[in-house]
C-alpha positions as a Markdown table, in Angstrom:
| # | Residue | x | y | z |
|---|---|---|---|---|
| 1 | Arg | 0.0 | 0.0 | 0.0 |
| 2 | Ser | 2.8 | 2.5 | 0.8 |
| 3 | Arg | 4.4 | 1.7 | -2.6 |
| 4 | Gly | 1.2 | 2.6 | -4.3 |
| 5 | Arg | 1.1 | 5.9 | -2.5 |
| 6 | Gln | 4.7 | 6.6 | -3.4 |
| 7 | Leu | 4.0 | 6.0 | -7.1 |
| 8 | Leu | 0.9 | 8.2 | -6.8 |
| 9 | Arg | 2.9 | 11.0 | -5.1 |
| 10 | Phe | 5.6 | 10.7 | -7.8 |
| 11 | Gly | 3.0 | 10.8 | -10.6 |
| 12 | Met | 1.4 | 13.9 | -9.0 |
| 13 | Gln | 4.8 | 15.6 | -8.7 |
| 14 | Val | 5.6 | 14.9 | -12.4 |
| 15 | Leu | 2.2 | 16.2 | -13.4 |
| 16 | Ile | 2.6 | 19.4 | -11.4 |
| 17 | Ala | 6.1 | 19.9 | -12.8 |
| 18 | Leu | 4.9 | 19.4 | -16.4 |
| 19 | Ser | 2.0 | 21.7 | -15.8 |
| 20 | Val | 4.2 | 24.5 | -14.5 |
| 21 | Phe | 6.7 | 24.0 | -17.4 |
| 22 | Leu | 3.8 | 24.2 | -20.0 |
| 23 | Ala | 2.3 | 27.2 | -18.3 |
| 24 | Val | 5.6 | 29.1 | -18.2 |
| 25 | Ser | 6.4 | 28.2 | -21.8 |
| 26 | His | 3.0 | 29.5 | -22.9 |
| 27 | Trp | 3.4 | 32.6 | -20.9 |
| 28 | Gln | 6.9 | 33.3 | -22.4 |
| 29 | Thr | 5.8 | 32.9 | -26.0 |
| 30 | Arg | 2.4 | 34.7 | -25.6 |
| 31 | Arg | 3.5 | 37.9 | -27.4 |
| 32 | Leu | 5.5 | 36.2 | -30.2 |
| 33 | Leu | 4.2 | 35.9 | -33.7 |
| 34 | Pro | 1.7 | 33.0 | -33.9 |
| 35 | Ala | 2.1 | 29.9 | -36.0 |
| 36 | Gly | -0.2 | 29.7 | -39.0 |
| 37 | Asp | -0.7 | 30.4 | -42.6 |
| 38 | Ala | 0.7 | 33.9 | -42.7 |
| 39 | Pro | 4.3 | 34.2 | -44.0 |
| 40 | Ala | 7.1 | 35.0 | -41.6 |
| 41 | Pro | 8.2 | 38.6 | -42.0 |
| 42 | Asp | 10.9 | 38.9 | -44.6 |
| 43 | Phe | 14.0 | 40.9 | -43.8 |
| 44 | Ala | 17.3 | 42.0 | -45.3 |
| 45 | Leu | 20.2 | 41.9 | -42.8 |
| 46 | Thr | 24.0 | 41.9 | -43.2 |
| 47 | Asp | 26.2 | 39.0 | -42.1 |
| 48 | Leu | 29.6 | 39.4 | -40.5 |
| 49 | Glu | 31.2 | 39.3 | -44.0 |
| 50 | Gly | 29.1 | 42.2 | -45.2 |
| 51 | Asn | 26.7 | 40.1 | -47.4 |
| 52 | Thr | 23.0 | 40.9 | -47.5 |
| 53 | Val | 20.9 | 38.0 | -46.4 |
| 54 | Arg | 17.1 | 37.8 | -46.8 |
| 55 | Leu | 14.8 | 35.2 | -45.2 |
| 56 | Ser | 13.2 | 34.9 | -48.7 |
| 57 | Asp | 16.6 | 33.6 | -50.0 |
| 58 | Phe | 15.7 | 30.3 | -48.3 |
| 59 | Ala | 12.3 | 29.7 | -49.7 |
| 60 | Gly | 11.7 | 26.0 | -50.0 |
| 61 | Lys | 13.9 | 25.2 | -47.0 |
| 62 | Thr | 13.1 | 24.7 | -43.3 |
| 63 | Val | 14.6 | 27.6 | -41.3 |
| 64 | Leu | 15.5 | 27.9 | -37.7 |
| 65 | Leu | 15.6 | 31.7 | -37.0 |
| 66 | His | 17.5 | 32.1 | -33.7 |
| 67 | Phe | 17.5 | 35.5 | -32.0 |
| 68 | Trp | 20.2 | 36.1 | -29.4 |
| 69 | Ala | 22.4 | 38.9 | -27.8 |
| 70 | Thr | 26.0 | 39.1 | -26.8 |
| 71 | Trp | 25.1 | 40.0 | -23.2 |
| 72 | Cys | 22.7 | 37.0 | -22.8 |
| 73 | Gly | 24.1 | 34.4 | -20.4 |
| 74 | Val | 21.9 | 31.6 | -21.8 |
| 75 | Cys | 22.9 | 32.5 | -25.3 |
| 76 | Arg | 26.6 | 31.9 | -24.4 |
| 77 | His | 25.7 | 28.4 | -23.3 |
| 78 | Glu | 23.8 | 27.5 | -26.4 |
| 79 | Val | 26.7 | 28.0 | -28.8 |
| 80 | Gly | 27.8 | 24.3 | -28.6 |
| 81 | Ala | 24.2 | 23.1 | -29.3 |
| 82 | Leu | 23.9 | 25.5 | -32.3 |
| 83 | Asn | 27.3 | 24.5 | -33.7 |
| 84 | Asp | 26.3 | 20.8 | -33.4 |
| 85 | Leu | 22.9 | 21.6 | -35.1 |
| 86 | Ala | 24.5 | 23.6 | -37.9 |
| 87 | Ser | 26.9 | 20.8 | -38.7 |
| 88 | Ser | 24.1 | 18.2 | -38.9 |
| 89 | Leu | 21.6 | 20.0 | -41.1 |
| 90 | Gly | 20.6 | 18.6 | -44.5 |
| 91 | Asp | 20.5 | 20.6 | -47.7 |
| 92 | Asp | 16.9 | 21.5 | -47.1 |
| 93 | Gln | 17.5 | 23.0 | -43.7 |
| 94 | Val | 19.0 | 26.3 | -42.6 |
| 95 | Leu | 20.1 | 27.9 | -39.3 |
| 96 | Leu | 20.1 | 31.7 | -39.3 |
| 97 | Thr | 21.1 | 33.5 | -36.1 |
| 98 | Val | 20.3 | 37.2 | -35.5 |
| 99 | Ala | 22.4 | 39.1 | -33.0 |
| 100 | Ala | 20.0 | 41.6 | -31.5 |
| 101 | Asp | 22.8 | 44.0 | -30.7 |
| 102 | Gly | 24.0 | 44.0 | -34.3 |
| 103 | Asp | 24.8 | 47.7 | -34.1 |
| 104 | Asn | 27.9 | 46.6 | -32.0 |
| 105 | Val | 29.7 | 44.7 | -34.8 |
| 106 | Ala | 33.0 | 44.5 | -32.9 |
| 107 | Gly | 31.2 | 43.0 | -29.9 |
| 108 | Val | 29.4 | 40.5 | -32.1 |
| 109 | Arg | 32.6 | 39.5 | -33.8 |
| 110 | Arg | 34.3 | 39.1 | -30.4 |
| 111 | Phe | 31.5 | 36.9 | -29.1 |
| 112 | Val | 31.7 | 34.7 | -32.2 |
| 113 | Glu | 35.4 | 34.3 | -32.0 |
| 114 | Glu | 35.6 | 33.8 | -28.2 |
| 115 | Arg | 32.8 | 31.3 | -28.2 |
| 116 | Gly | 33.8 | 29.5 | -31.4 |
| 117 | Ala | 30.4 | 30.0 | -33.2 |
| 118 | Arg | 30.5 | 28.2 | -36.6 |
| 119 | Tyr | 27.0 | 29.2 | -37.9 |
| 120 | Pro | 25.7 | 32.1 | -39.8 |
| 121 | Val | 25.4 | 35.3 | -37.7 |
| 122 | Leu | 23.3 | 38.2 | -39.0 |
| 123 | Leu | 23.4 | 41.7 | -37.5 |
| 124 | Gly | 20.0 | 42.5 | -36.2 |
| 125 | Asn | 18.3 | 45.9 | -36.0 |
| 126 | Asp | 15.3 | 47.3 | -34.3 |
| 127 | Gly | 13.1 | 46.7 | -37.4 |
| 128 | Val | 13.6 | 42.9 | -37.4 |
| 129 | Ile | 13.5 | 42.7 | -33.6 |
| 130 | Asp | 10.1 | 44.5 | -33.6 |
| 131 | Ala | 8.8 | 42.6 | -36.6 |
| 132 | Tyr | 9.4 | 39.3 | -34.7 |
| 133 | Arg | 8.2 | 40.7 | -31.4 |
| 134 | Ile | 11.5 | 39.7 | -29.6 |
| 135 | Asn | 11.7 | 40.8 | -26.0 |
| 136 | Val | 13.4 | 37.7 | -24.4 |
| 137 | Phe | 16.7 | 36.0 | -25.4 |
| 138 | Pro | 17.2 | 33.5 | -26.9 |
| 139 | Thr | 14.1 | 33.2 | -29.0 |
| 140 | Asn | 13.6 | 30.7 | -31.8 |
| 141 | Tyr | 11.2 | 30.7 | -34.7 |
| 142 | Phe | 10.8 | 27.5 | -36.8 |
| 143 | Ile | 9.8 | 28.3 | -40.4 |
| 144 | Asp | 8.5 | 25.7 | -42.9 |
| 145 | Pro | 9.5 | 25.6 | -46.6 |
| 146 | Lys | 6.5 | 27.7 | -47.5 |
| 147 | Gly | 7.8 | 30.5 | -45.3 |
| 148 | Arg | 5.2 | 30.0 | -42.5 |
| 149 | Ile | 6.0 | 30.0 | -38.8 |
| 150 | Thr | 5.3 | 26.5 | -37.4 |
| 151 | Ala | 6.5 | 27.0 | -33.8 |
| 152 | Ser | 8.4 | 29.3 | -31.5 |
| 153 | Thr | 10.4 | 28.8 | -28.3 |
| 154 | Val | 12.0 | 31.0 | -25.7 |
| 155 | Gly | 14.9 | 30.2 | -23.5 |
| 156 | Met | 17.6 | 27.5 | -23.4 |
| 157 | Ser | 17.3 | 24.8 | -26.1 |
| 158 | Thr | 19.2 | 21.6 | -26.7 |
| 159 | Arg | 20.5 | 20.4 | -30.1 |
| 160 | Trp | 18.0 | 17.5 | -29.9 |
| 161 | Ser | 15.0 | 19.8 | -29.2 |
| 162 | Leu | 16.0 | 22.2 | -32.0 |
| 163 | Lys | 16.5 | 19.3 | -34.5 |
| 164 | Thr | 13.2 | 17.7 | -33.5 |
| 165 | Arg | 11.3 | 21.0 | -34.0 |
| 166 | Met | 13.0 | 21.6 | -37.4 |
| 167 | Ser | 11.9 | 18.1 | -38.5 |
| 168 | Cys | 8.4 | 18.9 | -37.5 |
| 169 | Ala | 8.5 | 22.1 | -39.5 |
| 170 | Lys | 9.0 | 20.3 | -42.8 |
């Protein structure tokens, strides 16, 4: 009888933890652009080499659009997961990262070099940050080959969770 109570207590704790996690996740993403049939806002941003990159350049591909900032502690810890993800993507998948503090090019370059980031970094601006309603870092948007947002997440992510959501966005 006490074993049954322990299992019930454990099950209740798991249920409560899962409920809290889902509630916090929903609360954090409540102001982001919704998933649906509307196309993700296009943009034209500069990468660290001075090339102009548009979201529309990747039509027909699944895109992970990752917003981060050099001063974000969580963003510093995600570099390894993003490097792993970038190296494992197929030809029909793209990782684009947007540095919210893109007006500080030297700071972004320093972050990339010090952390060993090996993925595309675009220099963000207020227009793209506002268009995607970014107010927490890191924030991810998953965009399907038709250019529609399929999901969004806020906060720390693992390579596995990012890869899984990208697969679901196909």
